[in-house]
Amino acid sequence: MSTAPAGLPFLKGHGTENDFVILPDPDGALAPTPAAVARLCDRRAGVGGDGLLRVVRSDALPEGRTLADEATWFMDYRNADGSVAEMCGNGVRVFARFLWHAGLTDDPMVAVGTRAGVRWARREADGGVTVGMGRAGLPSGREATATVTVGERHWPALHVDMGNPHAVAFVEDLAHAGPLLDAPGVAPAAAYPHGTNVEFVVDRGPAHVALRVHERGSGETRSCGTGACAVMVAAARRDGRDPVADGRDATYTVDVPGGRLVITERADGEVEMTGPAVIVAEGSLDPSWLDPAELRATALG
Ligand SMILES: N[C@@H](CCC[C@H](N)C(=O)O)C(=O)O
């Protein structure tokens, strides 16, 4: 029997192996510093994850307050290095799975506030979760394209905005991107003033592609939902498909190292992504390991 003082509750979850530490903080009592997030996400000395999902009531956060009428819950997303990101597509599926798992809602359709606006998530009969990802942004002019570099190799890349930034490069072989230990070079830097996620894409068949991704703030990951949607839209345009102009939905299968996502760009321009969302563990953080002051955890008392 443990006599350790009760620590802060956390969960661990993943969507196509994009894995997250989930920190329930309904009243917004916590304010995790970048250093605390990086410690939590550390794969050797921490819980481990590609990012952190802090679950807060929208009306308890300044950035969520304007969304509170539409979305009770706000996903405060942080990358593994502690940096803040606007959106996380796999994260929204896992966030919704947490709300259902914790009994915070039993509605199969939930709205989730994010820094990129409100996203919805729907529980499917087969256990998957579909997320309404909003419309893709395709900047024009000098921001429309960039050059991505890994070692001696260079590729043209399309700028796709899914609430967060992506540079999508079609390559001959995913192995050409190398081990992706460092962030690929992206030029001109002015095209991405806040940095970018980079996707490398190959074809697998008609309307079927596979990707590798280097995530801003997290490194190479096994999946990226916003990245997969950016890839789907880039592949559709390359294939001459524009659902809004055609008046016809386009659906692609996008394989990621950690599984498979099915993505539709609808004739009204909205992008929908379906994939798995899994809660794998629940526990509590040992207060002697993570100084509560680092989380400003009034909840630890
Ligand atoms: N893995 C996420 C994206 C997380 C944020 C990203 N690294 C960024 O900084 O924009 C996803 O599933 O979309």
PDB file of N, CA, C and O in Angstrom, residues 209-268:
ATOM      1  N   VAL A 209      -2.499   8.086 -49.857  1.00  0.00           N
ATOM      2  CA  VAL A 209      -1.128   8.571 -49.697  1.00  0.00           C
ATOM      3  C   VAL A 209      -0.581   8.114 -48.337  1.00  0.00           C
ATOM      4  O   VAL A 209      -1.334   7.645 -47.480  1.00  0.00           O
ATOM      5  N   ALA A 210       0.725   8.254 -48.177  1.00  0.00           N
ATOM      6  CA  ALA A 210       1.366   7.966 -46.883  1.00  0.00           C
ATOM      7  C   ALA A 210       2.291   9.118 -46.565  1.00  0.00           C
ATOM      8  O   ALA A 210       2.824   9.777 -47.472  1.00  0.00           O
ATOM      9  N   LEU A 211       2.479   9.374 -45.273  1.00  0.00           N
ATOM     10  CA  LEU A 211       3.317  10.523 -44.890  1.00  0.00           C
ATOM     11  C   LEU A 211       4.260  10.190 -43.745  1.00  0.00           C
ATOM     12  O   LEU A 211       4.062   9.232 -42.999  1.00  0.00           O
ATOM     13  N   ARG A 212       5.285  11.016 -43.670  1.00  0.00           N
ATOM     14  CA  ARG A 212       6.061  11.168 -42.428  1.00  0.00           C
ATOM     15  C   ARG A 212       5.980  12.633 -42.059  1.00  0.00           C
ATOM     16  O   ARG A 212       5.805  13.494 -42.933  1.00  0.00           O
ATOM     17  N   VAL A 213       6.119  12.919 -40.775  1.00  0.00           N
ATOM     18  CA  VAL A 213       5.947  14.300 -40.338  1.00  0.00           C
ATOM     19  C   VAL A 213       7.012  14.671 -39.314  1.00  0.00           C
ATOM     20  O   VAL A 213       7.378  13.861 -38.460  1.00  0.00           O
ATOM     21  N   HIS A 214       7.500  15.895 -39.451  1.00  0.00           N
ATOM     22  CA  HIS A 214       8.305  16.501 -38.385  1.00  0.00           C
ATOM     23  C   HIS A 214       7.462  17.615 -37.801  1.00  0.00           C
ATOM     24  O   HIS A 214       7.133  18.590 -38.478  1.00  0.00           O
ATOM     25  N   GLU A 215       7.079  17.437 -36.533  1.00  0.00           N
ATOM     26  CA  GLU A 215       6.198  18.426 -35.900  1.00  0.00           C
ATOM     27  C   GLU A 215       6.990  19.537 -35.227  1.00  0.00           C
ATOM     28  O   GLU A 215       7.931  19.259 -34.462  1.00  0.00           O
ATOM     29  N   ARG A 216       6.560  20.739 -35.489  1.00  0.00           N
ATOM     30  CA  ARG A 216       7.068  21.898 -34.759  1.00  0.00           C
ATOM     31  C   ARG A 216       6.917  21.642 -33.259  1.00  0.00           C
ATOM     32  O   ARG A 216       5.841  21.255 -32.802  1.00  0.00           O
ATOM     33  N   GLY A 217       7.989  21.785 -32.531  1.00  0.00           N
ATOM     34  CA  GLY A 217       7.906  21.675 -31.072  1.00  0.00           C
ATOM     35  C   GLY A 217       7.903  20.265 -30.522  1.00  0.00           C
ATOM     36  O   GLY A 217       7.891  20.081 -29.302  1.00  0.00           O
ATOM     37  N   SER A 218       7.905  19.243 -31.404  1.00  0.00           N
ATOM     38  CA  SER A 218       7.872  17.862 -30.905  1.00  0.00           C
ATOM     39  C   SER A 218       8.830  16.925 -31.626  1.00  0.00           C
ATOM     40  O   SER A 218       9.096  15.837 -31.140  1.00  0.00           O
ATOM     41  N   GLY A 219       9.305  17.293 -32.827  1.00  0.00           N
ATOM     42  CA  GLY A 219      10.177  16.408 -33.593  1.00  0.00           C
ATOM     43  C   GLY A 219       9.372  15.446 -34.460  1.00  0.00           C
ATOM     44  O   GLY A 219       8.176  15.643 -34.683  1.00  0.00           O
ATOM     45  N   GLU A 220      10.033  14.381 -34.944  1.00  0.00           N
ATOM     46  CA  GLU A 220       9.288  13.421 -35.771  1.00  0.00           C
ATOM     47  C   GLU A 220       8.319  12.660 -34.880  1.00  0.00           C
ATOM     48  O   GLU A 220       8.691  12.170 -33.807  1.00  0.00           O
ATOM     49  N   THR A 221       7.064  12.577 -35.307  1.00  0.00           N
ATOM     50  CA  THR A 221       6.048  11.851 -34.542  1.00  0.00           C
ATOM     51  C   THR A 221       5.441  10.765 -35.427  1.00  0.00           C
ATOM     52  O   THR A 221       5.686  10.715 -36.636  1.00  0.00           O
ATOM     53  N   ARG A 222       4.629   9.917 -34.830  1.00  0.00           N
ATOM     54  CA  ARG A 222       4.038   8.779 -35.555  1.00  0.00           C
ATOM     55  C   ARG A 222       2.761   9.184 -36.292  1.00  0.00           C
ATOM     56  O   ARG A 222       2.199   8.399 -37.031  1.00  0.00           O
ATOM     57  N   SER A 223       2.326  10.412 -36.070  1.00  0.00           N
ATOM     58  CA  SER A 223       1.105  10.883 -36.731  1.00  0.00           C
ATOM     59  C   SER A 223       0.903  12.352 -36.410  1.00  0.00           C
ATOM     60  O   SER A 223       1.382  12.843 -35.381  1.00  0.00           O
ATOM     61  N   CYS A 224       0.167  13.022 -37.294  1.00  0.00           N
ATOM     62  CA  CYS A 224      -0.226  14.408 -37.035  1.00  0.00           C
ATOM     63  C   CYS A 224      -1.545  14.624 -37.777  1.00  0.00           C
ATOM     64  O   CYS A 224      -1.593  14.514 -39.010  1.00  0.00           O
ATOM     65  N   GLY A 225      -2.597  14.879 -37.034  1.00  0.00           N
ATOM     66  CA  GLY A 225      -3.925  14.983 -37.652  1.00  0.00           C
ATOM     67  C   GLY A 225      -4.066  16.198 -38.547  1.00  0.00           C
ATOM     68  O   GLY A 225      -4.572  16.099 -39.675  1.00  0.00           O
ATOM     69  N   THR A 226      -3.626  17.359 -38.050  1.00  0.00           N
ATOM     70  CA  THR A 226      -3.695  18.545 -38.914  1.00  0.00           C
ATOM     71  C   THR A 226      -2.790  18.340 -40.125  1.00  0.00           C
ATOM     72  O   THR A 226      -3.128  18.740 -41.242  1.00  0.00           O
ATOM     73  N   GLY A 227      -1.631  17.683 -39.888  1.00  0.00           N
ATOM     74  CA  GLY A 227      -0.699  17.415 -40.993  1.00  0.00           C
ATOM     75  C   GLY A 227      -1.322  16.493 -42.032  1.00  0.00           C
ATOM     76  O   GLY A 227      -1.175  16.708 -43.243  1.00  0.00           O
ATOM     77  N   ALA A 228      -2.032  15.462 -41.578  1.00  0.00           N
ATOM     78  CA  ALA A 228      -2.672  14.533 -42.507  1.00  0.00           C
ATOM     79  C   ALA A 228      -3.744  15.262 -43.331  1.00  0.00           C
ATOM     80  O   ALA A 228      -3.911  15.000 -44.531  1.00  0.00           O
ATOM     81  N   CYS A 229      -4.458  16.195 -42.691  1.00  0.00           N
ATOM     82  CA  CYS A 229      -5.478  16.962 -43.430  1.00  0.00           C
ATOM     83  C   CYS A 229      -4.808  17.896 -44.446  1.00  0.00           C
ATOM     84  O   CYS A 229      -5.290  18.033 -45.589  1.00  0.00           O
ATOM     85  N   ALA A 230      -3.693  18.521 -44.037  1.00  0.00           N
ATOM     86  CA  ALA A 230      -2.959  19.383 -44.966  1.00  0.00           C
ATOM     87  C   ALA A 230      -2.485  18.572 -46.170  1.00  0.00           C
ATOM     88  O   ALA A 230      -2.578  19.005 -47.326  1.00  0.00           O
ATOM     89  N   VAL A 231      -2.020  17.356 -45.904  1.00  0.00           N
ATOM     90  CA  VAL A 231      -1.548  16.463 -46.973  1.00  0.00           C
ATOM     91  C   VAL A 231      -2.703  16.079 -47.898  1.00  0.00           C
ATOM     92  O   VAL A 231      -2.567  16.060 -49.124  1.00  0.00           O
ATOM     93  N   MET A 232      -3.855  15.769 -47.288  1.00  0.00           N
ATOM     94  CA  MET A 232      -5.016  15.384 -48.110  1.00  0.00           C
ATOM     95  C   MET A 232      -5.382  16.505 -49.083  1.00  0.00           C
ATOM     96  O   MET A 232      -5.618  16.280 -50.273  1.00  0.00           O
ATOM     97  N   VAL A 233      -5.409  17.734 -48.547  1.00  0.00           N
ATOM     98  CA  VAL A 233      -5.807  18.873 -49.391  1.00  0.00           C
ATOM     99  C   VAL A 233      -4.747  19.116 -50.479  1.00  0.00           C
ATOM    100  O   VAL A 233      -5.080  19.344 -51.652  1.00  0.00           O
ATOM    101  N   ALA A 234      -3.468  19.010 -50.110  1.00  0.00           N
ATOM    102  CA  ALA A 234      -2.399  19.200 -51.103  1.00  0.00           C
ATOM    103  C   ALA A 234      -2.478  18.123 -52.182  1.00  0.00           C
ATOM    104  O   ALA A 234      -2.310  18.410 -53.381  1.00  0.00           O
ATOM    105  N   ALA A 235      -2.754  16.878 -51.771  1.00  0.00           N
ATOM    106  CA  ALA A 235      -2.837  15.782 -52.745  1.00  0.00           C
ATOM    107  C   ALA A 235      -4.044  15.977 -53.666  1.00  0.00           C
ATOM    108  O   ALA A 235      -3.962  15.755 -54.885  1.00  0.00           O
ATOM    109  N   ALA A 236      -5.154  16.408 -53.088  1.00  0.00           N
ATOM    110  CA  ALA A 236      -6.355  16.628 -53.904  1.00  0.00           C
ATOM    111  C   ALA A 236      -6.095  17.703 -54.965  1.00  0.00           C
ATOM    112  O   ALA A 236      -6.432  17.521 -56.144  1.00  0.00           O
ATOM    113  N   ARG A 237      -5.479  18.828 -54.559  1.00  0.00           N
ATOM    114  CA  ARG A 237      -5.215  19.895 -55.533  1.00  0.00           C
ATOM    115  C   ARG A 237      -4.266  19.404 -56.612  1.00  0.00           C
ATOM    116  O   ARG A 237      -4.437  19.664 -57.788  1.00  0.00           O
ATOM    117  N   ARG A 238      -3.238  18.672 -56.194  1.00  0.00           N
ATOM    118  CA  ARG A 238      -2.287  18.117 -57.172  1.00  0.00           C
ATOM    119  C   ARG A 238      -3.009  17.199 -58.156  1.00  0.00           C
ATOM    120  O   ARG A 238      -2.685  17.149 -59.346  1.00  0.00           O
ATOM    121  N   ASP A 239      -4.020  16.461 -57.662  1.00  0.00           N
ATOM    122  CA  ASP A 239      -4.774  15.526 -58.512  1.00  0.00           C
ATOM    123  C   ASP A 239      -5.888  16.229 -59.282  1.00  0.00           C
ATOM    124  O   ASP A 239      -6.736  15.570 -59.895  1.00  0.00           O
ATOM    125  N   GLY A 240      -5.915  17.557 -59.207  1.00  0.00           N
ATOM    126  CA  GLY A 240      -6.930  18.304 -59.953  1.00  0.00           C
ATOM    127  C   GLY A 240      -8.291  18.317 -59.281  1.00  0.00           C
ATOM    128  O   GLY A 240      -9.303  18.608 -59.914  1.00  0.00           O
ATOM    129  N   ARG A 241      -8.331  17.974 -57.978  1.00  0.00           N
ATOM    130  CA  ARG A 241      -9.600  17.957 -57.263  1.00  0.00           C
ATOM    131  C   ARG A 241      -9.728  19.187 -56.371  1.00  0.00           C
ATOM    132  O   ARG A 241      -8.842  19.474 -55.581  1.00  0.00           O
ATOM    133  N   ASP A 242     -10.837  19.898 -56.531  1.00  0.00           N
ATOM    134  CA  ASP A 242     -11.163  21.019 -55.650  1.00  0.00           C
ATOM    135  C   ASP A 242     -12.647  20.887 -55.327  1.00  0.00           C
ATOM    136  O   ASP A 242     -13.508  21.300 -56.115  1.00  0.00           O
ATOM    137  N   PRO A 243     -12.979  20.242 -54.187  1.00  0.00           N
ATOM    138  CA  PRO A 243     -14.376  19.915 -53.894  1.00  0.00           C
ATOM    139  C   PRO A 243     -15.326  21.100 -53.961  1.00  0.00           C
ATOM    140  O   PRO A 243     -16.479  20.943 -54.386  1.00  0.00           O
ATOM    141  N   VAL A 244     -14.865  22.291 -53.566  1.00  0.00           N
ATOM    142  CA  VAL A 244     -15.763  23.447 -53.602  1.00  0.00           C
ATOM    143  C   VAL A 244     -16.091  23.784 -55.055  1.00  0.00           C
ATOM    144  O   VAL A 244     -17.253  23.969 -55.434  1.00  0.00           O
ATOM    145  N   ALA A 245     -15.067  23.810 -55.906  1.00  0.00           N
ATOM    146  CA  ALA A 245     -15.287  24.118 -57.334  1.00  0.00           C
ATOM    147  C   ALA A 245     -16.043  22.991 -58.021  1.00  0.00           C
ATOM    148  O   ALA A 245     -16.931  23.236 -58.844  1.00  0.00           O
ATOM    149  N   ASP A 246     -15.703  21.725 -57.668  1.00  0.00           N
ATOM    150  CA  ASP A 246     -16.349  20.561 -58.326  1.00  0.00           C
ATOM    151  C   ASP A 246     -17.766  20.321 -57.825  1.00  0.00           C
ATOM    152  O   ASP A 246     -18.531  19.592 -58.461  1.00  0.00           O
ATOM    153  N   GLY A 247     -18.059  20.842 -56.604  1.00  0.00           N
ATOM    154  CA  GLY A 247     -19.356  20.537 -55.985  1.00  0.00           C
ATOM    155  C   GLY A 247     -19.454  19.081 -55.563  1.00  0.00           C
ATOM    156  O   GLY A 247     -20.543  18.513 -55.475  1.00  0.00           O
ATOM    157  N   ARG A 248     -18.309  18.458 -55.277  1.00  0.00           N
ATOM    158  CA  ARG A 248     -18.274  17.019 -54.976  1.00  0.00           C
ATOM    159  C   ARG A 248     -17.244  16.746 -53.882  1.00  0.00           C
ATOM    160  O   ARG A 248     -16.111  17.238 -53.975  1.00  0.00           O
ATOM    161  N   ASP A 249     -17.617  15.995 -52.851  1.00  0.00           N
ATOM    162  CA  ASP A 249     -16.659  15.654 -51.790  1.00  0.00           C
ATOM    163  C   ASP A 249     -15.464  14.890 -52.368  1.00  0.00           C
ATOM    164  O   ASP A 249     -15.622  14.147 -53.342  1.00  0.00           O
ATOM    165  N   ALA A 250     -14.315  15.037 -51.725  1.00  0.00           N
ATOM    166  CA  ALA A 250     -13.140  14.209 -52.075  1.00  0.00           C
ATOM    167  C   ALA A 250     -12.693  13.498 -50.805  1.00  0.00           C
ATOM    168  O   ALA A 250     -12.533  14.132 -49.760  1.00  0.00           O
ATOM    169  N   THR A 251     -12.496  12.188 -50.892  1.00  0.00           N
ATOM    170  CA  THR A 251     -12.056  11.413 -49.728  1.00  0.00           C
ATOM    171  C   THR A 251     -10.738  10.713 -50.042  1.00  0.00           C
ATOM    172  O   THR A 251     -10.599  10.090 -51.095  1.00  0.00           O
ATOM    173  N   TYR A 252      -9.775  10.854 -49.122  1.00  0.00           N
ATOM    174  CA  TYR A 252      -8.473  10.212 -49.264  1.00  0.00           C
ATOM    175  C   TYR A 252      -8.177   9.378 -48.019  1.00  0.00           C
ATOM    176  O   TYR A 252      -8.575   9.741 -46.904  1.00  0.00           O
ATOM    177  N   THR A 253      -7.461   8.291 -48.229  1.00  0.00           N
ATOM    178  CA  THR A 253      -6.883   7.531 -47.127  1.00  0.00           C
ATOM    179  C   THR A 253      -5.465   8.034 -46.924  1.00  0.00           C
ATOM    180  O   THR A 253      -4.695   8.135 -47.889  1.00  0.00           O
ATOM    181  N   VAL A 254      -5.148   8.382 -45.678  1.00  0.00           N
ATOM    182  CA  VAL A 254      -3.808   8.901 -45.382  1.00  0.00           C
ATOM    183  C   VAL A 254      -3.157   7.970 -44.348  1.00  0.00           C
ATOM    184  O   VAL A 254      -3.590   7.909 -43.190  1.00  0.00           O
ATOM    185  N   ASP A 255      -2.139   7.234 -44.791  1.00  0.00           N
ATOM    186  CA  ASP A 255      -1.409   6.359 -43.869  1.00  0.00           C
ATOM    187  C   ASP A 255      -0.332   7.172 -43.169  1.00  0.00           C
ATOM    188  O   ASP A 255       0.391   7.948 -43.804  1.00  0.00           O
ATOM    189  N   VAL A 256      -0.241   6.968 -41.869  1.00  0.00           N
ATOM    190  CA  VAL A 256       0.799   7.615 -41.062  1.00  0.00           C
ATOM    191  C   VAL A 256       1.596   6.486 -40.419  1.00  0.00           C
ATOM    192  O   VAL A 256       1.112   5.348 -40.367  1.00  0.00           O
ATOM    193  N   PRO A 257       2.794   6.745 -39.923  1.00  0.00           N
ATOM    194  CA  PRO A 257       3.561   5.641 -39.329  1.00  0.00           C
ATOM    195  C   PRO A 257       2.781   4.905 -38.233  1.00  0.00           C
ATOM    196  O   PRO A 257       2.968   3.711 -38.030  1.00  0.00           O
ATOM    197  N   GLY A 258       1.882   5.618 -37.542  1.00  0.00           N
ATOM    198  CA  GLY A 258       1.155   4.997 -36.432  1.00  0.00           C
ATOM    199  C   GLY A 258      -0.238   4.509 -36.776  1.00  0.00           C
ATOM    200  O   GLY A 258      -0.995   4.166 -35.863  1.00  0.00           O
ATOM    201  N   GLY A 259      -0.596   4.439 -38.047  1.00  0.00           N
ATOM    202  CA  GLY A 259      -1.931   3.944 -38.382  1.00  0.00           C
ATOM    203  C   GLY A 259      -2.498   4.587 -39.631  1.00  0.00           C
ATOM    204  O   GLY A 259      -1.766   4.965 -40.541  1.00  0.00           O
ATOM    205  N   ARG A 260      -3.821   4.735 -39.650  1.00  0.00           N
ATOM    206  CA  ARG A 260      -4.514   5.201 -40.864  1.00  0.00           C
ATOM    207  C   ARG A 260      -5.601   6.199 -40.501  1.00  0.00           C
ATOM    208  O   ARG A 260      -6.350   6.000 -39.534  1.00  0.00           O
ATOM    209  N   LEU A 261      -5.699   7.256 -41.294  1.00  0.00           N
ATOM    210  CA  LEU A 261      -6.747   8.267 -41.139  1.00  0.00           C
ATOM    211  C   LEU A 261      -7.513   8.362 -42.443  1.00  0.00           C
ATOM    212  O   LEU A 261      -6.915   8.222 -43.526  1.00  0.00           O
ATOM    213  N   VAL A 262      -8.813   8.583 -42.347  1.00  0.00           N
ATOM    214  CA  VAL A 262      -9.628   8.786 -43.548  1.00  0.00           C
ATOM    215  C   VAL A 262     -10.121  10.225 -43.518  1.00  0.00           C
ATOM    216  O   VAL A 262     -10.705  10.669 -42.513  1.00  0.00           O
ATOM    217  N   ILE A 263      -9.845  10.944 -44.599  1.00  0.00           N
ATOM    218  CA  ILE A 263     -10.076  12.393 -44.587  1.00  0.00           C
ATOM    219  C   ILE A 263     -10.897  12.800 -45.797  1.00  0.00           C
ATOM    220  O   ILE A 263     -10.600  12.410 -46.934  1.00  0.00           O
ATOM    221  N   THR A 264     -11.924  13.590 -45.533  1.00  0.00           N
ATOM    222  CA  THR A 264     -12.805  14.085 -46.596  1.00  0.00           C
ATOM    223  C   THR A 264     -12.776  15.602 -46.611  1.00  0.00           C
ATOM    224  O   THR A 264     -12.920  16.236 -45.557  1.00  0.00           O
ATOM    225  N   GLU A 265     -12.573  16.162 -47.795  1.00  0.00           N
ATOM    226  CA  GLU A 265     -12.819  17.598 -47.973  1.00  0.00           C
ATOM    227  C   GLU A 265     -14.173  17.692 -48.649  1.00  0.00           C
ATOM    228  O   GLU A 265     -14.370  17.180 -49.753  1.00  0.00           O
ATOM    229  N   ARG A 266     -15.110  18.323 -47.949  1.00  0.00           N
ATOM    230  CA  ARG A 266     -16.487  18.338 -48.436  1.00  0.00           C
ATOM    231  C   ARG A 266     -16.680  19.427 -49.481  1.00  0.00           C
ATOM    232  O   ARG A 266     -15.886  20.373 -49.586  1.00  0.00           O
ATOM    233  N   ALA A 267     -17.772  19.318 -50.193  1.00  0.00           N
ATOM    234  CA  ALA A 267     -18.087  20.294 -51.240  1.00  0.00           C
ATOM    235  C   ALA A 267     -18.280  21.693 -50.650  1.00  0.00           C
ATOM    236  O   ALA A 267     -18.155  22.691 -51.364  1.00  0.00           O
ATOM    237  N   ASP A 268     -18.566  21.783 -49.333  1.00  0.00           N
ATOM    238  CA  ASP A 268     -18.676  23.120 -48.717  1.00  0.00           C
ATOM    239  C   ASP A 268     -17.332  23.603 -48.166  1.00  0.00           C
ATOM    240  O   ASP A 268     -17.267  24.634 -47.497  1.00  0.00           O
TER     241      ASP A 268
END
